[in-house]
């Protein structure tokens, strides 16, 4: 009785990161998904608390904190084997697979180099700019694609502005906002108008293994959001304009295999709705 009584009245606390700048729409989306998952599970789990930390942190460093479960116990990240090993993956993609589609940020002086690109082989002749700790970087490395790495996110935009590499692939829900926020500092950077990449990937909420109850709660909340259609409603609220603006049906889509991706069924089950835009 003592155990069940404690479980009924325990206060679940979510501790997760908020970036310092440049990700406003993404942050609002993630915040709302987590908040609604907690609200919808109040009947089963009771009260909750949300603690956020406004700091920039690489995924690899965040993973160390998640292992400990003290400073952070929740992190949102693209699916990968390392995170699956060290944290509890809630395998309901909060962006319904949208991260799989990437647009290319390029230096406008280099636009002619992309006009004849139609295949992965042709794209591989050009050099991507990626942050060292990204899942995408690991994929590009394993496929032996040409790339330049940066240890900082902001450094990528400055390097592209100076033509240090050819393109920076960003998800549809990232590209427009990131460019707009920095338009005064990277005036030479534009979104390439004819290409998009398809790199199979999903975004999961990862919970510290020290917090199994919280993981169960968030999983139940996401299941409710998915079943009711609210998960897509929240996604549309923040990203529908960007999805339409990307105009994928009029772009050449280059497929990039992801050797580390093991959740193809999850992706297919959740990305079906997006075919309307292809």
Tab-separated table of C-alpha atoms in Angstrom:
chain	number	residue	atom	x	y	z
A	1	UNK	CA	0.000	0.000	0.000
A	2	UNK	CA	2.807	2.399	0.784
A	3	UNK	CA	4.349	1.866	-2.641
A	4	UNK	CA	1.115	2.413	-4.566
A	5	UNK	CA	0.241	5.429	-2.422
A	6	UNK	CA	3.627	6.993	-3.145
A	7	UNK	CA	3.262	6.321	-6.872
A	8	UNK	CA	-0.151	7.966	-6.889
A	9	UNK	CA	1.065	11.206	-5.315
A	10	UNK	CA	4.660	11.406	-6.579
A	11	UNK	CA	5.540	14.689	-8.278
A	12	UNK	CA	7.015	14.003	-11.698
A	13	UNK	CA	9.667	16.541	-12.687
A	14	UNK	CA	10.826	17.002	-16.270
A	15	UNK	CA	14.241	18.643	-16.541
A	16	UNK	CA	15.269	19.563	-20.074
A	17	UNK	CA	17.259	22.098	-22.083
A	18	UNK	CA	16.169	25.257	-23.819
A	19	UNK	CA	18.667	26.696	-26.323
A	20	UNK	CA	19.790	30.255	-25.726
A	21	UNK	CA	18.736	31.599	-29.130
A	22	UNK	CA	17.796	30.854	-32.684
A	23	UNK	CA	15.356	27.973	-32.173
A	24	UNK	CA	12.196	29.747	-31.037
A	25	UNK	CA	9.646	27.801	-33.090
A	26	UNK	CA	11.313	24.450	-32.433
A	27	UNK	CA	11.458	25.223	-28.722
A	28	UNK	CA	7.781	26.178	-28.571
A	29	UNK	CA	6.832	22.985	-30.394
A	30	UNK	CA	8.844	20.727	-28.076
A	31	UNK	CA	7.564	22.566	-25.000
A	32	UNK	CA	3.947	22.118	-26.055
A	33	UNK	CA	4.334	18.405	-26.825
A	34	UNK	CA	5.897	17.712	-23.422
A	35	UNK	CA	3.381	19.916	-21.600
A	36	UNK	CA	0.384	18.240	-23.237
A	37	UNK	CA	1.812	14.767	-22.565
A	38	UNK	CA	2.057	15.679	-18.870
A	39	UNK	CA	-1.383	17.297	-18.757
A	40	UNK	CA	-3.101	14.333	-20.413
A	41	UNK	CA	-1.606	11.908	-17.894
A	42	UNK	CA	-2.603	13.754	-14.732
A	43	UNK	CA	-5.453	11.267	-14.062
A	44	UNK	CA	-2.973	8.364	-14.008
A	45	UNK	CA	0.138	10.032	-12.577
A	46	UNK	CA	-0.903	13.198	-10.746
A	47	UNK	CA	0.912	16.536	-10.572
A	48	UNK	CA	4.048	17.455	-12.472
A	49	UNK	CA	6.763	20.079	-12.591
A	50	UNK	CA	8.870	21.362	-15.491
A	51	UNK	CA	12.390	22.703	-14.958
A	52	UNK	CA	14.198	24.131	-17.988
A	53	UNK	CA	17.817	25.134	-18.375
A	54	UNK	CA	18.624	27.841	-20.900
A	55	UNK	CA	22.036	26.871	-22.206
A	56	UNK	CA	23.577	25.631	-25.436
A	57	UNK	CA	24.874	22.083	-25.171
A	58	UNK	CA	26.012	19.473	-27.675
A	59	UNK	CA	24.035	16.210	-27.825
A	60	UNK	CA	27.088	14.251	-26.659
A	61	UNK	CA	27.419	16.367	-23.532
A	62	UNK	CA	23.673	16.193	-22.917
A	63	UNK	CA	23.914	12.417	-23.127
A	64	UNK	CA	26.344	12.408	-20.199
A	65	UNK	CA	23.923	14.466	-18.115
A	66	UNK	CA	21.028	12.206	-19.077
A	67	UNK	CA	22.971	9.155	-17.899
A	68	UNK	CA	23.284	10.762	-14.462
A	69	UNK	CA	19.676	12.021	-14.471
A	70	UNK	CA	20.371	14.876	-12.064
A	71	UNK	CA	20.727	18.112	-14.038
A	72	UNK	CA	18.770	16.753	-17.032
A	73	UNK	CA	16.429	13.812	-17.257
A	74	UNK	CA	14.753	14.450	-20.622
A	75	UNK	CA	16.232	15.261	-24.037
A	76	UNK	CA	14.831	15.388	-27.562
A	77	UNK	CA	17.169	14.026	-30.214
A	78	UNK	CA	17.215	12.217	-33.557
A	79	UNK	CA	17.068	8.460	-33.062
A	80	UNK	CA	20.419	6.682	-32.915
A	81	UNK	CA	21.967	3.592	-31.365
A	82	UNK	CA	24.078	5.461	-28.807
A	83	UNK	CA	21.107	7.262	-27.330
A	84	UNK	CA	19.067	4.059	-27.400
A	85	UNK	CA	21.830	2.412	-25.373
A	86	UNK	CA	22.161	5.060	-22.675
A	87	UNK	CA	18.586	6.357	-22.254
A	88	UNK	CA	14.971	5.227	-22.521
A	89	UNK	CA	13.704	5.968	-26.023
A	90	UNK	CA	10.006	6.781	-26.290
A	91	UNK	CA	9.484	5.535	-29.815
A	92	UNK	CA	6.763	7.899	-30.922
A	93	UNK	CA	8.343	10.486	-33.257
A	94	UNK	CA	7.271	13.902	-32.005
A	95	UNK	CA	7.652	15.446	-35.483
A	96	UNK	CA	6.093	12.432	-37.230
A	97	UNK	CA	9.196	11.827	-39.346
A	98	UNK	CA	9.438	15.353	-40.764
A	99	UNK	CA	13.145	15.498	-39.886
A	100	UNK	CA	13.747	13.062	-42.768
A	101	UNK	CA	13.365	15.858	-45.330
A	102	UNK	CA	16.200	18.393	-45.604
A	103	UNK	CA	16.636	21.586	-47.582
A	104	UNK	CA	20.050	22.919	-48.523
A	105	UNK	CA	21.408	26.251	-47.347
A	106	UNK	CA	24.005	27.417	-49.866
A	107	UNK	CA	26.074	30.460	-50.703
A	108	UNK	CA	24.239	32.253	-53.506
A	109	UNK	CA	27.485	32.590	-55.464
A	110	UNK	CA	27.582	28.794	-55.592
A	111	UNK	CA	24.022	28.224	-56.853
A	112	UNK	CA	25.155	27.271	-60.408
A	113	UNK	CA	27.029	24.264	-58.964
A	114	UNK	CA	23.712	22.734	-57.873
A	115	UNK	CA	21.799	23.141	-61.137
A	116	UNK	CA	22.914	19.807	-62.583
A	117	UNK	CA	22.793	17.843	-59.321
A	118	UNK	CA	20.186	15.066	-59.565
A	119	UNK	CA	21.765	12.077	-57.809
A	120	UNK	CA	23.560	11.188	-54.595
A	121	UNK	CA	26.739	10.558	-56.573
A	122	UNK	CA	26.632	14.075	-58.000
A	123	UNK	CA	25.847	15.569	-54.585
A	124	UNK	CA	28.852	13.722	-53.161
A	125	UNK	CA	31.115	15.810	-55.356
A	126	UNK	CA	30.111	18.842	-53.298
A	127	UNK	CA	31.082	19.450	-49.665
A	128	UNK	CA	28.607	19.566	-46.796
A	129	UNK	CA	29.098	21.540	-43.604
A	130	UNK	CA	27.985	19.727	-40.438
A	131	UNK	CA	28.410	19.987	-36.694
A	132	UNK	CA	30.736	17.361	-35.252
A	133	UNK	CA	28.235	15.853	-32.808
A	134	UNK	CA	25.246	15.450	-35.163
A	135	UNK	CA	23.712	12.100	-36.105
A	136	UNK	CA	23.732	13.345	-39.721
A	137	UNK	CA	27.505	13.800	-39.532
A	138	UNK	CA	27.944	10.157	-38.590
A	139	UNK	CA	25.831	9.120	-41.588
A	140	UNK	CA	27.797	11.307	-44.012
A	141	UNK	CA	31.063	9.956	-42.612
A	142	UNK	CA	29.989	6.340	-43.060
A	143	UNK	CA	28.890	7.036	-46.638
A	144	UNK	CA	32.265	8.731	-47.261
A	145	UNK	CA	30.626	11.934	-48.447
A	146	UNK	CA	32.703	15.090	-48.592
A	147	UNK	CA	32.187	17.224	-45.504
A	148	UNK	CA	33.636	19.926	-43.286
A	149	UNK	CA	32.990	19.746	-39.538
A	150	UNK	CA	32.455	22.575	-37.101
A	151	UNK	CA	32.438	22.286	-33.325
A	152	UNK	CA	29.929	25.146	-33.076
A	153	UNK	CA	26.511	25.608	-34.653
A	154	UNK	CA	26.944	29.317	-35.361
A	155	UNK	CA	30.293	28.648	-36.965
A	156	UNK	CA	28.593	26.664	-39.735
A	157	UNK	CA	26.594	29.672	-40.930
A	158	UNK	CA	29.615	31.972	-40.871
A	159	UNK	CA	31.702	29.428	-42.769
A	160	UNK	CA	28.995	28.973	-45.407
A	161	UNK	CA	28.720	32.733	-45.789
A	162	UNK	CA	32.444	32.726	-46.639
A	163	UNK	CA	32.155	29.727	-49.012
A	164	UNK	CA	34.193	27.368	-46.819
A	165	UNK	CA	31.912	24.526	-47.956
A	166	UNK	CA	29.067	24.098	-50.447
A	167	UNK	CA	25.886	23.340	-48.506
A	168	UNK	CA	24.381	22.996	-45.060
A	169	UNK	CA	21.469	20.500	-44.922
A	170	UNK	CA	18.707	21.546	-42.523
A	171	UNK	CA	15.282	20.089	-41.815
A	172	UNK	CA	12.289	21.848	-43.346
A	173	UNK	CA	11.197	23.101	-39.922
A	174	UNK	CA	14.675	24.551	-39.292
A	175	UNK	CA	15.873	26.083	-42.563
A	176	UNK	CA	13.615	29.106	-42.980
A	177	UNK	CA	13.734	30.312	-39.389
A	178	UNK	CA	17.456	29.791	-39.036
A	179	UNK	CA	18.134	31.769	-42.182
A	180	UNK	CA	15.718	34.544	-41.250
A	181	UNK	CA	17.158	34.987	-37.752
A	182	UNK	CA	20.673	35.417	-39.161
A	183	UNK	CA	19.874	37.269	-42.398
A	184	UNK	CA	21.798	40.401	-41.427
A	185	UNK	CA	24.967	38.446	-40.643
A	186	UNK	CA	24.911	35.907	-43.477
A	187	UNK	CA	23.668	37.919	-46.420
A	188	UNK	CA	25.267	35.545	-48.938
A	189	UNK	CA	23.300	32.478	-47.789
A	190	UNK	CA	20.051	31.324	-49.438
A	191	UNK	CA	17.951	28.166	-49.656
A	192	UNK	CA	18.725	26.203	-52.810
A	193	UNK	CA	15.441	26.222	-54.822
A	194	UNK	CA	15.446	22.878	-56.665
A	195	UNK	CA	16.737	20.133	-54.355
A	196	UNK	CA	15.794	18.355	-51.147
A	197	UNK	CA	17.308	15.398	-49.330
A	198	UNK	CA	15.480	12.419	-47.897
A	199	UNK	CA	17.502	10.941	-45.023
A	200	UNK	CA	15.399	8.459	-42.997
A	201	UNK	CA	15.304	9.635	-39.393
A	202	UNK	CA	12.893	10.273	-36.518
A	203	UNK	CA	13.008	12.468	-33.424
A	204	UNK	CA	12.358	10.868	-30.053
A	205	UNK	CA	12.027	11.998	-26.479
A	206	UNK	CA	14.787	10.293	-24.498
A	207	UNK	CA	14.419	9.895	-20.726
A	208	UNK	CA	17.132	9.057	-18.210
A	209	UNK	CA	17.175	5.438	-17.086
A	210	UNK	CA	17.014	6.828	-13.550
A	211	UNK	CA	13.420	7.975	-14.287
A	212	UNK	CA	11.439	4.921	-15.487
A	213	UNK	CA	8.172	6.286	-14.076
A	214	UNK	CA	8.592	9.551	-15.998
A	215	UNK	CA	9.326	7.566	-19.159
A	216	UNK	CA	6.106	5.577	-18.704
A	217	UNK	CA	4.170	8.795	-18.167
A	218	UNK	CA	5.524	10.557	-21.251
A	219	UNK	CA	4.991	7.432	-23.348
A	220	UNK	CA	1.347	7.258	-22.297
A	221	UNK	CA	0.913	10.975	-22.972
A	222	UNK	CA	2.403	10.696	-26.456
A	223	UNK	CA	0.232	7.670	-27.204
A	224	UNK	CA	-2.825	9.738	-26.309
A	225	UNK	CA	-1.642	12.657	-28.452
A	226	UNK	CA	-0.999	10.350	-31.401
A	227	UNK	CA	-4.307	8.495	-31.091
A	228	UNK	CA	-6.371	11.689	-30.894
A	229	UNK	CA	-4.560	13.396	-33.782
A	230	UNK	CA	-3.386	16.204	-31.510
A	231	UNK	CA	0.275	15.393	-32.146
A	232	UNK	CA	-0.199	16.297	-35.819
A	233	UNK	CA	-2.330	19.320	-34.895
A	234	UNK	CA	0.532	20.665	-32.773
A	235	UNK	CA	3.014	19.943	-35.584
A	236	UNK	CA	0.837	21.798	-38.101
A	237	UNK	CA	0.472	24.723	-35.724
A	238	UNK	CA	4.194	25.405	-35.876
A	239	UNK	CA	5.395	23.936	-39.177
A	240	UNK	CA	2.596	23.725	-41.750
A	241	UNK	CA	3.598	27.027	-43.342
A	242	UNK	CA	7.204	25.856	-43.713
A	243	UNK	CA	6.079	22.484	-45.124
A	244	UNK	CA	3.995	24.190	-47.811
A	245	UNK	CA	6.736	26.714	-48.516
A	246	UNK	CA	9.268	23.929	-49.059
A	247	UNK	CA	7.210	22.831	-52.101
A	248	UNK	CA	8.725	19.351	-52.186
A	249	UNK	CA	6.596	18.175	-55.093
A	250	UNK	CA	8.517	20.562	-57.342
A	251	UNK	CA	11.969	19.636	-56.039
A	252	UNK	CA	14.305	16.819	-57.002
A	253	UNK	CA	14.566	14.646	-53.903
A	254	UNK	CA	17.860	12.840	-53.396
A	255	UNK	CA	17.615	9.819	-51.126
A	256	UNK	CA	20.481	9.245	-48.702
A	257	UNK	CA	20.632	5.833	-46.985
A	258	UNK	CA	20.966	5.884	-43.203
A	259	UNK	CA	22.967	2.802	-42.144
A	260	UNK	CA	22.252	3.481	-38.457
A	261	UNK	CA	18.489	3.803	-38.749
A	262	UNK	CA	16.641	0.798	-37.352
A	263	UNK	CA	13.106	2.174	-36.929
A	264	UNK	CA	11.893	2.203	-40.531
A	265	UNK	CA	8.496	0.822	-39.512
A	266	UNK	CA	8.014	3.653	-37.010
A	267	UNK	CA	8.878	6.166	-39.716
A	268	UNK	CA	6.526	4.660	-42.291
A	269	UNK	CA	3.646	4.477	-39.822
A	270	UNK	CA	3.969	8.154	-38.949
A	271	UNK	CA	5.083	9.781	-42.190
A	272	UNK	CA	2.117	8.624	-44.298
A	273	UNK	CA	0.274	11.922	-43.737
A	274	UNK	CA	3.126	13.853	-45.361
A	275	UNK	CA	2.687	12.193	-48.755
A	276	UNK	CA	0.042	14.825	-49.500
A	277	UNK	CA	2.876	17.297	-49.968
A	278	UNK	CA	4.915	15.150	-52.374
